[in-house]
Amino acid sequence: MLTSIAANHAKGKSAEDSIFAANAACVAKAKEVGAANVTNATIGAILDEDEKLVCLPTVDKVFRSLSTDELIAYAPISGLPDYLEEVINAAFGDSKPEGYMAAVATSGGTGVIHHAVWNYMDEGETALTSDWYWDPYSVLCNDMGRKLDTYTMLDENNKYNLPALKAKVEEILSRQKSLLLIINTPAHNPTGYSLSEDDMQGVIDILKGATAGTDKTVTLLLDIAYIDYAGERQAVRKFFKKISNLPSNILTIVAYSMSKGFTMYGQRTGAMIGVSSSKEVIDEFKGINQYTSRATWSNINRPAMKTLATVYKDPELLAAVQKERNDYYEMIKARADLFMKEADECGLKCLPYIAGFFLSIPDSDPEAVCNKLHENNIFAVPLKAGVRIALCAVPLKKIGGMAAKIKAAQDAVHK
């Protein structure tokens, strides 16, 4: 009996997303015992202290004030011109790198990763990221016939592990002509870690050393989805200066997303920003990525692009948005401070948290720990090497005592 008519490359594929599965289990429990009695630490979106989904008020006002034409008309495939100009300012702030650059609109930050994998890797090649990573990186690579390898992100002192990165970069480039390196910083998902300026210089030095005097190329993909909740807005962008005037065989792509910084998760709007010392490389960047956009989603969300352009061209609107972001950054920081304080008091070992939506707790059996937490109506996301806690979604009143319950769950699982 016929059981499949799918193409060979599609056979056996299915997306069992652990994050959405954990959230669904929490929602079902909340219906049973009441939302007040459930802690949902699965959602990668900001919920306020009443557990309501946050939309920045100024963003909401600008979006709803757009004309009908701006709400419904097609946008150019590469993006609205004023959006493409202002999204570069939104990404880099006062730390715009030197070199040629261009932006191409994408369907969220995920769209940037899709295009980078498709256009800067050949079939069968291997991309590289840290061992703690956002799982869709692997899904995107696998779906397009590419692979994903990892390096150990933190050393025994919980510092960024440049030697491990160097070894993997050299290993992969010894067998293929190019490398796509994905680094999620600042406010890394899922750990809340951020590379320092010295760390980023170390990355650059490794890439230069691995490609100098060869015909090898590297595409450095910086996923900055959480940058607007990573700390003081100009300070957290200083590392961008490190990608100025790199050798022409190193292309940097910055993955910008409106999902977090504009609280427009479902509008699926982002941009890929290319930076290179070569005009020809950037001209190629614009051409091939626009082409791939036409071949996938065609064009993206016009009103979301117009919202960003409107905000960043108006100093008063921008000041209001930045204040609102900072207020929510402080709200999440207060949650993190309490959690980390109580974790230290009860002996719960966490990875170093600097900023962002998430923190992570290493564990050899995260699935079992998460299942044990269900007995206390706490729902978190099991990863390959530990448990992810979405600080962005848990009100302060539910953070208290949470670390001790996680520690007890670990002790029960590993007794």
PDB file of N, CA and C in Angstrom, residues 128-184:
ATOM      1  N   LEU A 128      28.038  26.356  11.789  1.00  0.00           N
ATOM      2  CA  LEU A 128      28.542  26.226  13.158  1.00  0.00           C
ATOM      3  C   LEU A 128      27.842  27.211  14.073  1.00  0.00           C
ATOM      4  N   THR A 129      27.458  26.734  15.260  1.00  0.00           N
ATOM      5  CA  THR A 129      26.943  27.608  16.316  1.00  0.00           C
ATOM      6  C   THR A 129      27.338  27.018  17.670  1.00  0.00           C
ATOM      7  N   SER A 130      26.966  27.691  18.754  1.00  0.00           N
ATOM      8  CA  SER A 130      27.327  27.211  20.090  1.00  0.00           C
ATOM      9  C   SER A 130      26.446  26.032  20.498  1.00  0.00           C
ATOM     10  N   ASP A 131      26.907  25.281  21.516  1.00  0.00           N
ATOM     11  CA  ASP A 131      26.168  24.095  21.938  1.00  0.00           C
ATOM     12  C   ASP A 131      24.858  24.441  22.634  1.00  0.00           C
ATOM     13  N   TRP A 132      24.736  25.627  23.169  1.00  0.00           N
ATOM     14  CA  TRP A 132      23.441  26.143  23.614  1.00  0.00           C
ATOM     15  C   TRP A 132      22.911  27.014  22.481  1.00  0.00           C
ATOM     16  N   TYR A 133      21.805  26.600  21.860  1.00  0.00           N
ATOM     17  CA  TYR A 133      21.322  27.363  20.704  1.00  0.00           C
ATOM     18  C   TYR A 133      19.808  27.208  20.543  1.00  0.00           C
ATOM     19  N   TRP A 134      19.268  28.132  19.780  1.00  0.00           N
ATOM     20  CA  TRP A 134      17.846  28.122  19.432  1.00  0.00           C
ATOM     21  C   TRP A 134      17.610  27.006  18.416  1.00  0.00           C
ATOM     22  N   ASP A 135      16.774  26.038  18.763  1.00  0.00           N
ATOM     23  CA  ASP A 135      16.647  24.812  17.991  1.00  0.00           C
ATOM     24  C   ASP A 135      16.311  25.016  16.507  1.00  0.00           C
ATOM     25  N   PRO A 136      15.515  26.011  16.118  1.00  0.00           N
ATOM     26  CA  PRO A 136      15.247  26.191  14.679  1.00  0.00           C
ATOM     27  C   PRO A 136      16.484  26.387  13.808  1.00  0.00           C
ATOM     28  N   TYR A 137      17.630  26.782  14.378  1.00  0.00           N
ATOM     29  CA  TYR A 137      18.851  26.819  13.565  1.00  0.00           C
ATOM     30  C   TYR A 137      19.070  25.458  12.898  1.00  0.00           C
ATOM     31  N   SER A 138      18.931  24.399  13.694  1.00  0.00           N
ATOM     32  CA  SER A 138      19.125  23.046  13.178  1.00  0.00           C
ATOM     33  C   SER A 138      18.031  22.673  12.180  1.00  0.00           C
ATOM     34  N   VAL A 139      16.797  23.026  12.484  1.00  0.00           N
ATOM     35  CA  VAL A 139      15.674  22.715  11.596  1.00  0.00           C
ATOM     36  C   VAL A 139      15.876  23.363  10.226  1.00  0.00           C
ATOM     37  N   LEU A 140      16.277  24.635  10.220  1.00  0.00           N
ATOM     38  CA  LEU A 140      16.489  25.352   8.969  1.00  0.00           C
ATOM     39  C   LEU A 140      17.607  24.713   8.150  1.00  0.00           C
ATOM     40  N   CYS A 141      18.709  24.371   8.804  1.00  0.00           N
ATOM     41  CA  CYS A 141      19.805  23.715   8.087  1.00  0.00           C
ATOM     42  C   CYS A 141      19.358  22.378   7.496  1.00  0.00           C
ATOM     43  N   ASN A 142      18.731  21.561   8.317  1.00  0.00           N
ATOM     44  CA  ASN A 142      18.325  20.234   7.856  1.00  0.00           C
ATOM     45  C   ASN A 142      17.320  20.300   6.718  1.00  0.00           C
ATOM     46  N   ASP A 143      16.403  21.245   6.778  1.00  0.00           N
ATOM     47  CA  ASP A 143      15.373  21.343   5.746  1.00  0.00           C
ATOM     48  C   ASP A 143      15.966  21.674   4.383  1.00  0.00           C
ATOM     49  N   MET A 144      17.107  22.348   4.383  1.00  0.00           N
ATOM     50  CA  MET A 144      17.730  22.744   3.111  1.00  0.00           C
ATOM     51  C   MET A 144      18.921  21.868   2.738  1.00  0.00           C
ATOM     52  N   GLY A 145      19.043  20.712   3.376  1.00  0.00           N
ATOM     53  CA  GLY A 145      20.106  19.791   3.020  1.00  0.00           C
ATOM     54  C   GLY A 145      21.475  20.207   3.507  1.00  0.00           C
ATOM     55  N   ARG A 146      21.502  20.996   4.587  1.00  0.00           N
ATOM     56  CA  ARG A 146      22.747  21.395   5.228  1.00  0.00           C
ATOM     57  C   ARG A 146      22.817  20.766   6.617  1.00  0.00           C
ATOM     58  N   LYS A 147      23.958  20.925   7.279  1.00  0.00           N
ATOM     59  CA  LYS A 147      24.145  20.357   8.611  1.00  0.00           C
ATOM     60  C   LYS A 147      24.518  21.465   9.583  1.00  0.00           C
ATOM     61  N   LEU A 148      24.389  21.170  10.871  1.00  0.00           N
ATOM     62  CA  LEU A 148      24.776  22.110  11.922  1.00  0.00           C
ATOM     63  C   LEU A 148      25.656  21.398  12.932  1.00  0.00           C
ATOM     64  N   ASP A 149      26.815  21.985  13.195  1.00  0.00           N
ATOM     65  CA  ASP A 149      27.714  21.472  14.230  1.00  0.00           C
ATOM     66  C   ASP A 149      27.806  22.533  15.327  1.00  0.00           C
ATOM     67  N   THR A 150      28.345  22.141  16.491  1.00  0.00           N
ATOM     68  CA  THR A 150      28.428  23.077  17.616  1.00  0.00           C
ATOM     69  C   THR A 150      29.808  23.032  18.260  1.00  0.00           C
ATOM     70  N   TYR A 151      30.140  24.125  18.944  1.00  0.00           N
ATOM     71  CA  TYR A 151      31.316  24.188  19.801  1.00  0.00           C
ATOM     72  C   TYR A 151      30.842  24.457  21.226  1.00  0.00           C
ATOM     73  N   THR A 152      31.665  24.138  22.198  1.00  0.00           N
ATOM     74  CA  THR A 152      31.316  24.366  23.595  1.00  0.00           C
ATOM     75  C   THR A 152      31.385  25.869  23.881  1.00  0.00           C
ATOM     76  N   MET A 153      30.244  26.482  24.181  1.00  0.00           N
ATOM     77  CA  MET A 153      30.163  27.940  24.268  1.00  0.00           C
ATOM     78  C   MET A 153      30.930  28.514  25.448  1.00  0.00           C
ATOM     79  N   LEU A 154      30.863  27.852  26.601  1.00  0.00           N
ATOM     80  CA  LEU A 154      31.484  28.369  27.819  1.00  0.00           C
ATOM     81  C   LEU A 154      32.544  27.398  28.322  1.00  0.00           C
ATOM     82  N   ASP A 155      33.644  27.946  28.838  1.00  0.00           N
ATOM     83  CA  ASP A 155      34.695  27.095  29.385  1.00  0.00           C
ATOM     84  C   ASP A 155      34.389  26.743  30.840  1.00  0.00           C
ATOM     85  N   GLU A 156      35.338  26.127  31.522  1.00  0.00           N
ATOM     86  CA  GLU A 156      35.094  25.667  32.899  1.00  0.00           C
ATOM     87  C   GLU A 156      34.896  26.830  33.866  1.00  0.00           C
ATOM     88  N   ASN A 157      35.282  28.028  33.461  1.00  0.00           N
ATOM     89  CA  ASN A 157      35.076  29.217  34.293  1.00  0.00           C
ATOM     90  C   ASN A 157      33.872  30.036  33.846  1.00  0.00           C
ATOM     91  N   ASN A 158      33.051  29.440  32.988  1.00  0.00           N
ATOM     92  CA  ASN A 158      31.865  30.103  32.442  1.00  0.00           C
ATOM     93  C   ASN A 158      32.212  31.376  31.670  1.00  0.00           C
ATOM     94  N   LYS A 159      33.362  31.347  30.990  1.00  0.00           N
ATOM     95  CA  LYS A 159      33.757  32.424  30.082  1.00  0.00           C
ATOM     96  C   LYS A 159      33.588  31.946  28.650  1.00  0.00           C
ATOM     97  N   TYR A 160      33.441  32.902  27.725  1.00  0.00           N
ATOM     98  CA  TYR A 160      33.259  32.523  26.324  1.00  0.00           C
ATOM     99  C   TYR A 160      34.470  31.727  25.845  1.00  0.00           C
ATOM    100  N   ASN A 161      34.200  30.601  25.197  1.00  0.00           N
ATOM    101  CA  ASN A 161      35.231  29.600  24.938  1.00  0.00           C
ATOM    102  C   ASN A 161      35.843  29.782  23.547  1.00  0.00           C
ATOM    103  N   LEU A 162      36.725  30.756  23.424  1.00  0.00           N
ATOM    104  CA  LEU A 162      37.359  31.038  22.139  1.00  0.00           C
ATOM    105  C   LEU A 162      38.212  29.872  21.624  1.00  0.00           C
ATOM    106  N   PRO A 163      38.964  29.163  22.484  1.00  0.00           N
ATOM    107  CA  PRO A 163      39.722  28.017  21.961  1.00  0.00           C
ATOM    108  C   PRO A 163      38.832  26.941  21.335  1.00  0.00           C
ATOM    109  N   ALA A 164      37.685  26.674  21.937  1.00  0.00           N
ATOM    110  CA  ALA A 164      36.767  25.685  21.370  1.00  0.00           C
ATOM    111  C   ALA A 164      36.222  26.154  20.027  1.00  0.00           C
ATOM    112  N   LEU A 165      35.898  27.440  19.944  1.00  0.00           N
ATOM    113  CA  LEU A 165      35.442  28.003  18.670  1.00  0.00           C
ATOM    114  C   LEU A 165      36.532  27.872  17.611  1.00  0.00           C
ATOM    115  N   LYS A 166      37.747  28.236  17.949  1.00  0.00           N
ATOM    116  CA  LYS A 166      38.863  28.184  17.003  1.00  0.00           C
ATOM    117  C   LYS A 166      39.058  26.776  16.453  1.00  0.00           C
ATOM    118  N   ALA A 167      39.012  25.799  17.333  1.00  0.00           N
ATOM    119  CA  ALA A 167      39.222  24.417  16.902  1.00  0.00           C
ATOM    120  C   ALA A 167      38.151  23.975  15.911  1.00  0.00           C
ATOM    121  N   LYS A 168      36.895  24.327  16.176  1.00  0.00           N
ATOM    122  CA  LYS A 168      35.810  23.922  15.285  1.00  0.00           C
ATOM    123  C   LYS A 168      35.846  24.680  13.958  1.00  0.00           C
ATOM    124  N   VAL A 169      36.157  25.967  13.990  1.00  0.00           N
ATOM    125  CA  VAL A 169      36.270  26.740  12.759  1.00  0.00           C
ATOM    126  C   VAL A 169      37.327  26.123  11.853  1.00  0.00           C
ATOM    127  N   GLU A 170      38.479  25.819  12.428  1.00  0.00           N
ATOM    128  CA  GLU A 170      39.570  25.253  11.629  1.00  0.00           C
ATOM    129  C   GLU A 170      39.232  23.854  11.130  1.00  0.00           C
ATOM    130  N   GLU A 171      38.546  23.079  11.964  1.00  0.00           N
ATOM    131  CA  GLU A 171      38.156  21.723  11.556  1.00  0.00           C
ATOM    132  C   GLU A 171      37.217  21.769  10.355  1.00  0.00           C
ATOM    133  N   ILE A 172      36.200  22.605  10.423  1.00  0.00           N
ATOM    134  CA  ILE A 172      35.210  22.656   9.340  1.00  0.00           C
ATOM    135  C   ILE A 172      35.832  23.225   8.066  1.00  0.00           C
ATOM    136  N   LEU A 173      36.636  24.276   8.194  1.00  0.00           N
ATOM    137  CA  LEU A 173      37.249  24.873   7.008  1.00  0.00           C
ATOM    138  C   LEU A 173      38.321  23.981   6.395  1.00  0.00           C
ATOM    139  N   SER A 174      38.770  22.972   7.132  1.00  0.00           N
ATOM    140  CA  SER A 174      39.740  22.036   6.549  1.00  0.00           C
ATOM    141  C   SER A 174      39.081  21.121   5.523  1.00  0.00           C
ATOM    142  N   ARG A 175      37.744  21.021   5.551  1.00  0.00           N
ATOM    143  CA  ARG A 175      37.064  20.098   4.642  1.00  0.00           C
ATOM    144  C   ARG A 175      36.033  20.768   3.739  1.00  0.00           C
ATOM    145  N   GLN A 176      35.788  22.070   3.915  1.00  0.00           N
ATOM    146  CA  GLN A 176      34.880  22.768   3.000  1.00  0.00           C
ATOM    147  C   GLN A 176      35.391  24.180   2.752  1.00  0.00           C
ATOM    148  N   LYS A 177      34.942  24.753   1.638  1.00  0.00           N
ATOM    149  CA  LYS A 177      35.530  26.023   1.195  1.00  0.00           C
ATOM    150  C   LYS A 177      34.953  27.230   1.917  1.00  0.00           C
ATOM    151  N   SER A 178      33.815  27.063   2.577  1.00  0.00           N
ATOM    152  CA  SER A 178      33.199  28.202   3.251  1.00  0.00           C
ATOM    153  C   SER A 178      32.565  27.760   4.558  1.00  0.00           C
ATOM    154  N   LEU A 179      32.312  28.739   5.415  1.00  0.00           N
ATOM    155  CA  LEU A 179      31.699  28.448   6.721  1.00  0.00           C
ATOM    156  C   LEU A 179      30.666  29.517   7.049  1.00  0.00           C
ATOM    157  N   LEU A 180      29.511  29.086   7.493  1.00  0.00           N
ATOM    158  CA  LEU A 180      28.520  29.976   8.084  1.00  0.00           C
ATOM    159  C   LEU A 180      28.590  29.798   9.594  1.00  0.00           C
ATOM    160  N   LEU A 181      28.991  30.862  10.294  1.00  0.00           N
ATOM    161  CA  LEU A 181      29.083  30.850  11.758  1.00  0.00           C
ATOM    162  C   LEU A 181      27.958  31.702  12.332  1.00  0.00           C
ATOM    163  N   ILE A 182      27.098  31.091  13.142  1.00  0.00           N
ATOM    164  CA  ILE A 182      25.949  31.783  13.730  1.00  0.00           C
ATOM    165  C   ILE A 182      26.242  32.069  15.199  1.00  0.00           C
ATOM    166  N   ILE A 183      26.232  33.358  15.557  1.00  0.00           N
ATOM    167  CA  ILE A 183      26.416  33.765  16.954  1.00  0.00           C
ATOM    168  C   ILE A 183      25.225  34.618  17.372  1.00  0.00           C
ATOM    169  N   ASN A 184      24.539  34.182  18.414  1.00  0.00           N
ATOM    170  CA  ASN A 184      23.372  34.892  18.939  1.00  0.00           C
ATOM    171  C   ASN A 184      23.825  35.724  20.137  1.00  0.00           C
TER     172      ASN A 184
END
